[in-house]
mmCIF file of C-alpha atoms in Angstrom:
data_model
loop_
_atom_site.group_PDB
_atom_site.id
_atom_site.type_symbol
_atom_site.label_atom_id
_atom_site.label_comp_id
_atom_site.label_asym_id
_atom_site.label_seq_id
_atom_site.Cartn_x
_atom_site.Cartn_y
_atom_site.Cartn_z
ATOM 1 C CA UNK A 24 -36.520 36.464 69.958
ATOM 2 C CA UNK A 25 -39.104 37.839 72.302
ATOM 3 C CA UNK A 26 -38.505 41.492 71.328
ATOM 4 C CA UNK A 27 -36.544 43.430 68.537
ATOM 5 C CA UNK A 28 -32.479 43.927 68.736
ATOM 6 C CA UNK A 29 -32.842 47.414 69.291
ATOM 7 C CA UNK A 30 -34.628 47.301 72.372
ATOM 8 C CA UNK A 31 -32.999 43.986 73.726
ATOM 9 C CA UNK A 32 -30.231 46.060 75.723
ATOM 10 C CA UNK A 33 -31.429 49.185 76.632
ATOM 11 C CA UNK A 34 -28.847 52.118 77.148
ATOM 12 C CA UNK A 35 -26.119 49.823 76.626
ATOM 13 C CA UNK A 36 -24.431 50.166 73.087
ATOM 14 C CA UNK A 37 -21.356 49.088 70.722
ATOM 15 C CA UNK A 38 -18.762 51.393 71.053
ATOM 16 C CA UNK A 39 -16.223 50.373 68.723
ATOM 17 C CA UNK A 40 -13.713 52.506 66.697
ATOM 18 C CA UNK A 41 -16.180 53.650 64.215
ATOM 19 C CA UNK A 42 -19.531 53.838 65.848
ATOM 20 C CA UNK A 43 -20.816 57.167 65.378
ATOM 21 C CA UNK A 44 -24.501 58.741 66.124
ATOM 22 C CA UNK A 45 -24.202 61.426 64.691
ATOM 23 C CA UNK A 46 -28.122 61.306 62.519
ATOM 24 C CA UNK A 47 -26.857 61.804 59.163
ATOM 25 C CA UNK A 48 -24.052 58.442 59.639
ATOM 26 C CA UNK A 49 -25.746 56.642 62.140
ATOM 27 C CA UNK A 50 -26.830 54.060 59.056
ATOM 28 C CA UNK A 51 -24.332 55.683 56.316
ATOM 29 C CA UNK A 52 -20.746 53.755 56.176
ATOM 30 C CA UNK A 53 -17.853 55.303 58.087
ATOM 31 C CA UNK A 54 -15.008 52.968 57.489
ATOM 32 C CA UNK A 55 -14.928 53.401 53.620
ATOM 33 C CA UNK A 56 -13.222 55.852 51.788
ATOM 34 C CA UNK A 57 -14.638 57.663 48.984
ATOM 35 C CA UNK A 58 -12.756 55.566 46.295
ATOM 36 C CA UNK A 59 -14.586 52.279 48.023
ATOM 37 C CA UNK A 60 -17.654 54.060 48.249
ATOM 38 C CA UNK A 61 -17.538 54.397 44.693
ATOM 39 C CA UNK A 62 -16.262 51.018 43.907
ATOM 40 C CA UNK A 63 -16.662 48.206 47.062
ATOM 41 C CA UNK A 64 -15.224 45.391 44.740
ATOM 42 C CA UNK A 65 -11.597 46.011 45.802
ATOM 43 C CA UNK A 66 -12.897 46.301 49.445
ATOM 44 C CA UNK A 67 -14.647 42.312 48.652
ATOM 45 C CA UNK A 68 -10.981 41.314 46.988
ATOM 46 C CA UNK A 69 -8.986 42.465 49.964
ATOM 47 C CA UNK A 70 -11.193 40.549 52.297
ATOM 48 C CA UNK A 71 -11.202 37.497 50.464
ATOM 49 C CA UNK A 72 -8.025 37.630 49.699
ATOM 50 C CA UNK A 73 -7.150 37.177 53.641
ATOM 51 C CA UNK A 74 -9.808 34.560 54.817
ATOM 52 C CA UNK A 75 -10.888 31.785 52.806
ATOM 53 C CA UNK A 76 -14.737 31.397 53.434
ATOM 54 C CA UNK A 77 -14.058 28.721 55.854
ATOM 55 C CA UNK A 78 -11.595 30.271 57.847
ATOM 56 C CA UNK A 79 -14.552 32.961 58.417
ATOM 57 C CA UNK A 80 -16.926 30.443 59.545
ATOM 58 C CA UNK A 81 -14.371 29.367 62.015
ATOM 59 C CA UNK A 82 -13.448 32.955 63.594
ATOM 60 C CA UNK A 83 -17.276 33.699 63.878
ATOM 61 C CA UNK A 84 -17.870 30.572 65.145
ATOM 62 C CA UNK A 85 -14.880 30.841 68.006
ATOM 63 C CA UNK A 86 -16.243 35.010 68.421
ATOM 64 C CA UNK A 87 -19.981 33.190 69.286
ATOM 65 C CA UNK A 88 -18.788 30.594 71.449
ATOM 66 C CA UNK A 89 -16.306 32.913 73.645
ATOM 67 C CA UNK A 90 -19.220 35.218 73.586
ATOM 68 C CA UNK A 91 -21.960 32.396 74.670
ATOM 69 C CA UNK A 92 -19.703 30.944 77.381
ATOM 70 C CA UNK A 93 -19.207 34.161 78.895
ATOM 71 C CA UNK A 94 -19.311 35.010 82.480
ATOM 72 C CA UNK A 95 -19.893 38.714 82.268
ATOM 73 C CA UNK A 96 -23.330 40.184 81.349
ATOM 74 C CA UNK A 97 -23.335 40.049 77.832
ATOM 75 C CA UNK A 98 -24.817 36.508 77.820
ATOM 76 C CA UNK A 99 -25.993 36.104 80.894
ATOM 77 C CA UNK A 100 -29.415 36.436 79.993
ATOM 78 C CA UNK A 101 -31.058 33.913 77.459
ATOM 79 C CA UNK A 102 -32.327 37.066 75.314
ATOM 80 C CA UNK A 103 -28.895 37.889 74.736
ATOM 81 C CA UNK A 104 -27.495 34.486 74.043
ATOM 82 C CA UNK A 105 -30.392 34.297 71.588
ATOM 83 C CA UNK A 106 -29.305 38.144 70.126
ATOM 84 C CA UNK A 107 -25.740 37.067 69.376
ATOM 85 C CA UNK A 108 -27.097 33.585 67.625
ATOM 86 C CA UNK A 109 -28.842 36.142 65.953
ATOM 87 C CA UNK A 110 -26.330 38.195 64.926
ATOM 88 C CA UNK A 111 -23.821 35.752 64.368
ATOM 89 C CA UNK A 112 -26.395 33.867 61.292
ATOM 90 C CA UNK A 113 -27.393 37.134 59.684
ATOM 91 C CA UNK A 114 -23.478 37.797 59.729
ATOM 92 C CA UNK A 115 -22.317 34.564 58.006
ATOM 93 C CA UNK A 116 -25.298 34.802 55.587
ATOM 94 C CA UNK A 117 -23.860 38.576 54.179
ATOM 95 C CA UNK A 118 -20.642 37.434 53.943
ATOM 96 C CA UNK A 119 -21.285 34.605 51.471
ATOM 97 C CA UNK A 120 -23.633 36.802 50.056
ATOM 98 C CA UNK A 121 -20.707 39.619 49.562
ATOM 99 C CA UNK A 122 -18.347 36.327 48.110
ATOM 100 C CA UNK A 123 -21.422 35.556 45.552
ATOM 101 C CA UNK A 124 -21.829 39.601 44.785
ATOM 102 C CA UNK A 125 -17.864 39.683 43.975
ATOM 103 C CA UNK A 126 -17.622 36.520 41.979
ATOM 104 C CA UNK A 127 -20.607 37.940 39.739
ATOM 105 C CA UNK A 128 -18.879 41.496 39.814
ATOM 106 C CA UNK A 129 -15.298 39.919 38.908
ATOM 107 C CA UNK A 130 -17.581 37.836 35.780
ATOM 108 C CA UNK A 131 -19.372 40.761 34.388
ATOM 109 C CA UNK A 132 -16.528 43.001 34.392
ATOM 110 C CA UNK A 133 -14.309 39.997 32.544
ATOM 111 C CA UNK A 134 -16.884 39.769 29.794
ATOM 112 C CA UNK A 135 -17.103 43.832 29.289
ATOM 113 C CA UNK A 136 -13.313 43.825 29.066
ATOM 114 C CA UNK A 137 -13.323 41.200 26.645
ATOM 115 C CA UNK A 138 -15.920 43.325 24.587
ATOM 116 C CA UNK A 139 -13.629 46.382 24.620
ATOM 117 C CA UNK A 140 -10.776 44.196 23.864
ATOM 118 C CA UNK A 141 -12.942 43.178 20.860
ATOM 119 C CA UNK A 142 -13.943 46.564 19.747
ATOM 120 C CA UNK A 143 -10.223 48.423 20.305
ATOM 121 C CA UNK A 144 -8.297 46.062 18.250
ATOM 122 C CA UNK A 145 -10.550 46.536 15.134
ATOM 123 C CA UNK A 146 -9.336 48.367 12.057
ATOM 124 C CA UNK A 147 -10.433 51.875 12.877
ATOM 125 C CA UNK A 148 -13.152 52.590 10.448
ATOM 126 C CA UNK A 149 -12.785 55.772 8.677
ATOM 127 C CA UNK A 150 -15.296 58.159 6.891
ATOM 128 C CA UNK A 151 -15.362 60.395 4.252
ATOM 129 C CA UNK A 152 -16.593 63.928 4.959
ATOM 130 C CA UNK A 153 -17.496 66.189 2.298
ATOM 131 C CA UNK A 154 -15.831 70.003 2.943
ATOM 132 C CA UNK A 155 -16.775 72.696 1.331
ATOM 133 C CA UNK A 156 -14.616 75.741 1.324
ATOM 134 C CA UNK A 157 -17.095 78.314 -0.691
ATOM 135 C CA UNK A 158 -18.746 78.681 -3.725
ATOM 136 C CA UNK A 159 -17.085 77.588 -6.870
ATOM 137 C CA UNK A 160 -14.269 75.537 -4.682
ATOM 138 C CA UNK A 161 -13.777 72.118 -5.487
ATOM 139 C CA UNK A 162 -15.038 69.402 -2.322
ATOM 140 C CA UNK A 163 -12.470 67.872 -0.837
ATOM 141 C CA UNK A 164 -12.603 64.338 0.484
ATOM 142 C CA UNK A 165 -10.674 63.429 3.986
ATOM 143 C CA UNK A 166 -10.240 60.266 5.617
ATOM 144 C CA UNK A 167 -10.148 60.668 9.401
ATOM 145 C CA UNK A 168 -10.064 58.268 12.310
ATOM 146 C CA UNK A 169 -12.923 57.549 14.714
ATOM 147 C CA UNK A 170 -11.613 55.973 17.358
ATOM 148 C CA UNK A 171 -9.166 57.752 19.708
ATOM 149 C CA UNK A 172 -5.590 55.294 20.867
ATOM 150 C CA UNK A 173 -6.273 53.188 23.660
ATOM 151 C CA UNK A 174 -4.052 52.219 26.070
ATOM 152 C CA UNK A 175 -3.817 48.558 26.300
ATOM 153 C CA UNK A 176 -1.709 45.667 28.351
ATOM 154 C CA UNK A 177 -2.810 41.932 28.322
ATOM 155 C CA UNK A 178 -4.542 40.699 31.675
ATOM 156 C CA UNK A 179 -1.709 39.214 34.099
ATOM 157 C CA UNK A 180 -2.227 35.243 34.319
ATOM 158 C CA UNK A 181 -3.160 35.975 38.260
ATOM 159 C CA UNK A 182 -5.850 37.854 37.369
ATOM 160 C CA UNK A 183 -7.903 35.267 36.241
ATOM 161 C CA UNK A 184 -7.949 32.925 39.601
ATOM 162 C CA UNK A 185 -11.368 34.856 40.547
ATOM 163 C CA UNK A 186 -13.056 33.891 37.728
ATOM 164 C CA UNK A 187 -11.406 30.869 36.204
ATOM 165 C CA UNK A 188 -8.879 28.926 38.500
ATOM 166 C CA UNK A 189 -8.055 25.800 36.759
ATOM 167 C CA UNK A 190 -7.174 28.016 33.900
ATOM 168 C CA UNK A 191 -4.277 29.577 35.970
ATOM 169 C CA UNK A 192 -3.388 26.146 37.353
ATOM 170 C CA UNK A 193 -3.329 24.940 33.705
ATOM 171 C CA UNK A 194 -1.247 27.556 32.539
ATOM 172 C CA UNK A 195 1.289 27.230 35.080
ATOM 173 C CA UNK A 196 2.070 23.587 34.418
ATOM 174 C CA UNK A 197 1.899 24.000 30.951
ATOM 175 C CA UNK A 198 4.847 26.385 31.019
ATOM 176 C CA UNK A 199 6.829 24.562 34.361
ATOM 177 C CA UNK A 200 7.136 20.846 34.118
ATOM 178 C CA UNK A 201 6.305 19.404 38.380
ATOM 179 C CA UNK A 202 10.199 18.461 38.391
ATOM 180 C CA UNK A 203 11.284 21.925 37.741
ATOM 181 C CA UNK A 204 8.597 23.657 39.513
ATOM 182 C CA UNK A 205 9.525 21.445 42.512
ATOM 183 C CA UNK A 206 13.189 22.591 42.104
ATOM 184 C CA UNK A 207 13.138 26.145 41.576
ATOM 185 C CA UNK A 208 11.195 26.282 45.126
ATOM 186 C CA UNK A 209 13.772 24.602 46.559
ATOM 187 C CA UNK A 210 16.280 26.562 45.272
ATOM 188 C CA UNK A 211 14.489 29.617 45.897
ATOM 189 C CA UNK A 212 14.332 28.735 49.230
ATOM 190 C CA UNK A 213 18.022 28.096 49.769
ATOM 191 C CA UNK A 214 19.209 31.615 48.149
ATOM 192 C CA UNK A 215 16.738 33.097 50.779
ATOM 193 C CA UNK A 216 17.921 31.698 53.885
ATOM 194 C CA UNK A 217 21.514 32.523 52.588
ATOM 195 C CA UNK A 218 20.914 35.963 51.663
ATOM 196 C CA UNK A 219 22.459 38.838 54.171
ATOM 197 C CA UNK A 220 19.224 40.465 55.326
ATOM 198 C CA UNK A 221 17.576 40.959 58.611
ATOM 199 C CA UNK A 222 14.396 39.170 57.172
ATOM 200 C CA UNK A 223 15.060 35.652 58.286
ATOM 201 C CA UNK A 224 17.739 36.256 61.139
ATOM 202 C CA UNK A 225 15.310 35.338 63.776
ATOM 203 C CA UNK A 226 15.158 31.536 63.973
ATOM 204 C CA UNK A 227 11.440 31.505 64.282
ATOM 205 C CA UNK A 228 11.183 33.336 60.975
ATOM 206 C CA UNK A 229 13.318 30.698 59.891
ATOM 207 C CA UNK A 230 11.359 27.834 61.182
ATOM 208 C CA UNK A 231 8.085 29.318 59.816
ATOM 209 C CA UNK A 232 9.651 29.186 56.250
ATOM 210 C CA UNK A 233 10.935 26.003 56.431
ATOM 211 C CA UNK A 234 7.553 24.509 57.237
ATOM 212 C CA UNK A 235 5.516 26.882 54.654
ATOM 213 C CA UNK A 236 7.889 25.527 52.135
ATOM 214 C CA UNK A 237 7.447 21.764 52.674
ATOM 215 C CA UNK A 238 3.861 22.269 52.745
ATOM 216 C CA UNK A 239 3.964 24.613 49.728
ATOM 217 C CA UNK A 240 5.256 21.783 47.916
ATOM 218 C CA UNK A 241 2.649 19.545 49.113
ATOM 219 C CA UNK A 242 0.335 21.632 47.623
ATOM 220 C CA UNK A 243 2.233 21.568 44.362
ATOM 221 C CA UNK A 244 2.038 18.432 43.723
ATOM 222 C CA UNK A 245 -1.886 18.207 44.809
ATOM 223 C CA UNK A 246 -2.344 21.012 42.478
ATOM 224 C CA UNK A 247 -0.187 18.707 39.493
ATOM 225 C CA UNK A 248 -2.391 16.162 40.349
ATOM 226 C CA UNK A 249 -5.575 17.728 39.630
ATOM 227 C CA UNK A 250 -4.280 19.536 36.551
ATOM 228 C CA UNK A 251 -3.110 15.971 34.975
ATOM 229 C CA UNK A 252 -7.154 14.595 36.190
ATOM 230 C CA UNK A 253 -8.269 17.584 34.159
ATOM 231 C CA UNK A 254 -6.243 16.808 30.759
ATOM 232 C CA UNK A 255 -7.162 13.733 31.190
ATOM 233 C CA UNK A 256 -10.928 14.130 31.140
ATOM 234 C CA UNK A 257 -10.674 16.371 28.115
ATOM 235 C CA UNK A 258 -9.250 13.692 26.686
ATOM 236 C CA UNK A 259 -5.252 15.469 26.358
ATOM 237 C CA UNK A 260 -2.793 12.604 26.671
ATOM 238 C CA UNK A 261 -0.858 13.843 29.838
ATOM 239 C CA UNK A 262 2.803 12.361 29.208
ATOM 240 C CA UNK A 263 4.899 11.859 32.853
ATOM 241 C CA UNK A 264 8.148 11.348 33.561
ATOM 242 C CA UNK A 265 9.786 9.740 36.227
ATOM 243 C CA UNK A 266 10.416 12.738 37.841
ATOM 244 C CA UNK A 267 7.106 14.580 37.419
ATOM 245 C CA UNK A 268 5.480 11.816 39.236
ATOM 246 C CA UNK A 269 4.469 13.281 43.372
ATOM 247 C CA UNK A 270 7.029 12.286 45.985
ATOM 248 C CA UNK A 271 5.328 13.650 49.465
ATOM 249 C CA UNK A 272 1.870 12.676 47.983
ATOM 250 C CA UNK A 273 0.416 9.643 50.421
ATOM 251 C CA UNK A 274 -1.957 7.480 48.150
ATOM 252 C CA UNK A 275 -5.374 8.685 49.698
ATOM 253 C CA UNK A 276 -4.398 12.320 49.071
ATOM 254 C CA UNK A 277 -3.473 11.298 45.511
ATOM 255 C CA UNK A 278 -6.892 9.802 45.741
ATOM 256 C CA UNK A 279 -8.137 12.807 47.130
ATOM 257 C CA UNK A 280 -6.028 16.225 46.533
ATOM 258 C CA UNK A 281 -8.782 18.553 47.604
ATOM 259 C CA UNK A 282 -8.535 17.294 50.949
ATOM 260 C CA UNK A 283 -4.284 18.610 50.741
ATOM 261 C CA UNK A 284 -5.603 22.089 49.642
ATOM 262 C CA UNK A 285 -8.135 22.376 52.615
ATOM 263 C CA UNK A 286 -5.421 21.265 55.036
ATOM 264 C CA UNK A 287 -2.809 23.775 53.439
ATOM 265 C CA UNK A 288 -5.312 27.119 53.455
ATOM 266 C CA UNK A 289 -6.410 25.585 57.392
ATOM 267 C CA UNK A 290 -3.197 25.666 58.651
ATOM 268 C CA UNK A 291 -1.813 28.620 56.764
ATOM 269 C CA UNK A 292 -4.156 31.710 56.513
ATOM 270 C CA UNK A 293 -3.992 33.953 53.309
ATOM 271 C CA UNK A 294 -2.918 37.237 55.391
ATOM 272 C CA UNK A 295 0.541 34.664 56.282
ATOM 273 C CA UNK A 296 0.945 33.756 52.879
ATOM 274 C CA UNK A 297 0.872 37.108 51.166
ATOM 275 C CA UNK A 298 3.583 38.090 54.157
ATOM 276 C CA UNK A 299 5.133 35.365 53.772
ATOM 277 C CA UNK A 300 5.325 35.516 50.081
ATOM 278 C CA UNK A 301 6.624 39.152 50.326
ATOM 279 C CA UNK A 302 9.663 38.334 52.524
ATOM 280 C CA UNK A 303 10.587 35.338 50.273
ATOM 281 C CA UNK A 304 11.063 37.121 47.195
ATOM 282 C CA UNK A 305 12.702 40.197 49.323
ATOM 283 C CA UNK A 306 15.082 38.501 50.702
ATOM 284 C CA UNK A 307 16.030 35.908 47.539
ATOM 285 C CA UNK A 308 16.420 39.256 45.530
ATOM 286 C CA UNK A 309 19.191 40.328 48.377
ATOM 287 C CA UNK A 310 21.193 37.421 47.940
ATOM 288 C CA UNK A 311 24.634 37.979 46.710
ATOM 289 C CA UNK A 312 26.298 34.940 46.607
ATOM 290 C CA UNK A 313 26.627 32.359 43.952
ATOM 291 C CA UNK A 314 23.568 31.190 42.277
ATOM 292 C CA UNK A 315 22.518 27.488 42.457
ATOM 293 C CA UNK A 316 21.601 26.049 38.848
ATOM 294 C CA UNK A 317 18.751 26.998 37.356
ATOM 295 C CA UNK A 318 17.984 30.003 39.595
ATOM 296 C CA UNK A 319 18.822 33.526 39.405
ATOM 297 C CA UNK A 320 17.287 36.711 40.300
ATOM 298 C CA UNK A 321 14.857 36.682 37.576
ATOM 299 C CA UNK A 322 14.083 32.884 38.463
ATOM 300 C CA UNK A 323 13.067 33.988 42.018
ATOM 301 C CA UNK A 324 10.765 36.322 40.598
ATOM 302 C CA UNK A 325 9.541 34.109 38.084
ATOM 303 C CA UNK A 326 9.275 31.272 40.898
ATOM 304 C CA UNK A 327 7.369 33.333 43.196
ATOM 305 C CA UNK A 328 4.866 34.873 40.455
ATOM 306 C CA UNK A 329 3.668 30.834 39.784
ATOM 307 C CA UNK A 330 3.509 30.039 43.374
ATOM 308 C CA UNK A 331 1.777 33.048 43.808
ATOM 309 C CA UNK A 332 -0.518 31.576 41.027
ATOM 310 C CA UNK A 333 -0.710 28.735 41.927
ATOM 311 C CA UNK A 334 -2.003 29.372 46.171
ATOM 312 C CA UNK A 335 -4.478 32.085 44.943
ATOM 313 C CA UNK A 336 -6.027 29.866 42.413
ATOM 314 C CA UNK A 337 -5.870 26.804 44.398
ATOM 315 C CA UNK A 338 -7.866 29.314 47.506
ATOM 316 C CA UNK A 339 -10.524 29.691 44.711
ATOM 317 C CA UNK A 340 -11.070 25.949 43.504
#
């Protein structure tokens, strides 16, 4: 650039919901409360959580390019086309930068919880304290705790997908054969169009299901796939039956399963699935008709917690 950002446009600014130049915020953050202030990591999750790092790449990209091609004077001159380039690098950089920052964070705070875990579940030591209540009274020897109770509940298996993701993957198939897994979402899926609630009355909301579920179990078997390559190379004899073997799998993406999880997170965004998710289980817990085999109420839960599992690690592989 010829000259600096700050005097590329002059008197023309950014007036977006939270600009502010007022001295003391002009470079202070605006949009976070004082809880994210304090802690940013859930701020990093939340973010994450929506766009895959691709999928940012992509809307930045399509932001630059309607901003390049357009007509009106924000890139008319080649100054400014060079500004938003600009921009639009240093932008992309921080965000990978902020995905690096939280995977470290999510590490760190994994090992100090593992330390605690250590430390609380030790025998409380105790100590003997010598009391003396006045001459010619005999000393009395007490035994007293040093540690005060700790509340404690085991991490939730979806916890982990930040920091290990074939773990969760793992887990899951350990406990759900691919046959049964592959049923219950079918099932699942049938109690939830048949429920009486407003959720899935519109047949678009319908239609969207239908596909997310046939890709969902795409995905599945993708994700069975790569758990049995993993067993395998640690040497775990990986026995398969008949039924556990992939049905919707073409050979190249048995070849190649990553290539199924790109295409599944590219055509479905993580804001959808969470939504998506949500409405599922909402309306499968409204149904009040007569349960297929296999599924119930608890099973829909159960169901959607290792799908759940199962998206969120596969969005971190």
């Amino acid at each position: 650039m010829n000259e600096p950002l700050t005097n590329s446009r002059p008197g023309i600014s950014f007036c977006g919901k939270a600009h502010n130049n007022h001295p003391q915020w002009y470079n202070q953050p605006i949009r976070l409360t004082k809880e994210q202030k304090r802690d940013p990591l859930p701020v990093l999750d939340d973010f994450f959580e929506c766009y895959h790092l691709n999928e940012v790449r992509y809307i930045l990209w399509e932001w630059l390019t309607e901003a390049l091609s357009s007509q009106r004077s924000v890139a008319i001159e080649p100054l400014e086309r060079n500004n938003h380039i600009y921009f639009y690098e240093k932008i992309e950089g921080i965000i990978e930068a902020a995905y690096v920052i939280k995977k470290k964070i999510h590490k760190h705070r994994h090992k100090r919880e593992k330390r605690k875990l250590k430390q609380g579940t030790q025998t409380a030591r105790h100590e003997a304290k010598d009391i003396n209540y006045g001459a010619g009274s005999k000393k009395l020897i007490l035994a007293t705790e040093t540690d005060t109770e700790q509340l404690y509940k085991p991490k939730m298996l979806i916890e982990y997908v930040d920091i290990t993701p074939m773990y969760v993957i793992n887990e899951v198939f350990k406990n759900d054969s691919l046959s049964f897994l592959r049923d219950q979402i079918r099932d699942w899926l049938l109690i939830a169009l048949s429920a009486d609630t407003a959720i899935y009355e519109p047949g678009e909301q319908r239609k969207q299901l239908l596909l997310f579920q046939e890709q969902l179990q795409v995905l599945v078997e993708a994700l069975f796939i790569i758990y049995t390559q993993n067993r395998e190379k640690a040497n775990v004899k990986v026995d398969l039956t008949e039924s556990d073997k992939p049905r919707l799998l073409s050979q190249d993406q048995i070849s190649n399963p990553t290539q199924v999880i790109t295409g599944f997170f590219e055509q479905f965004p993580m804001i959808y699935i969470a939504r998506e998710l949500n409405d599922w289980l909402e309306a499968s817990l409204c149904f009040a008709g007569t349960y297929p085999e296999n599924m119930s109420k608890w099973q829909a839960f159960y169901t959607h917690r290792s799908v759940e599992c199962l998206i969120k690690a596969a969005n971190r592989l």
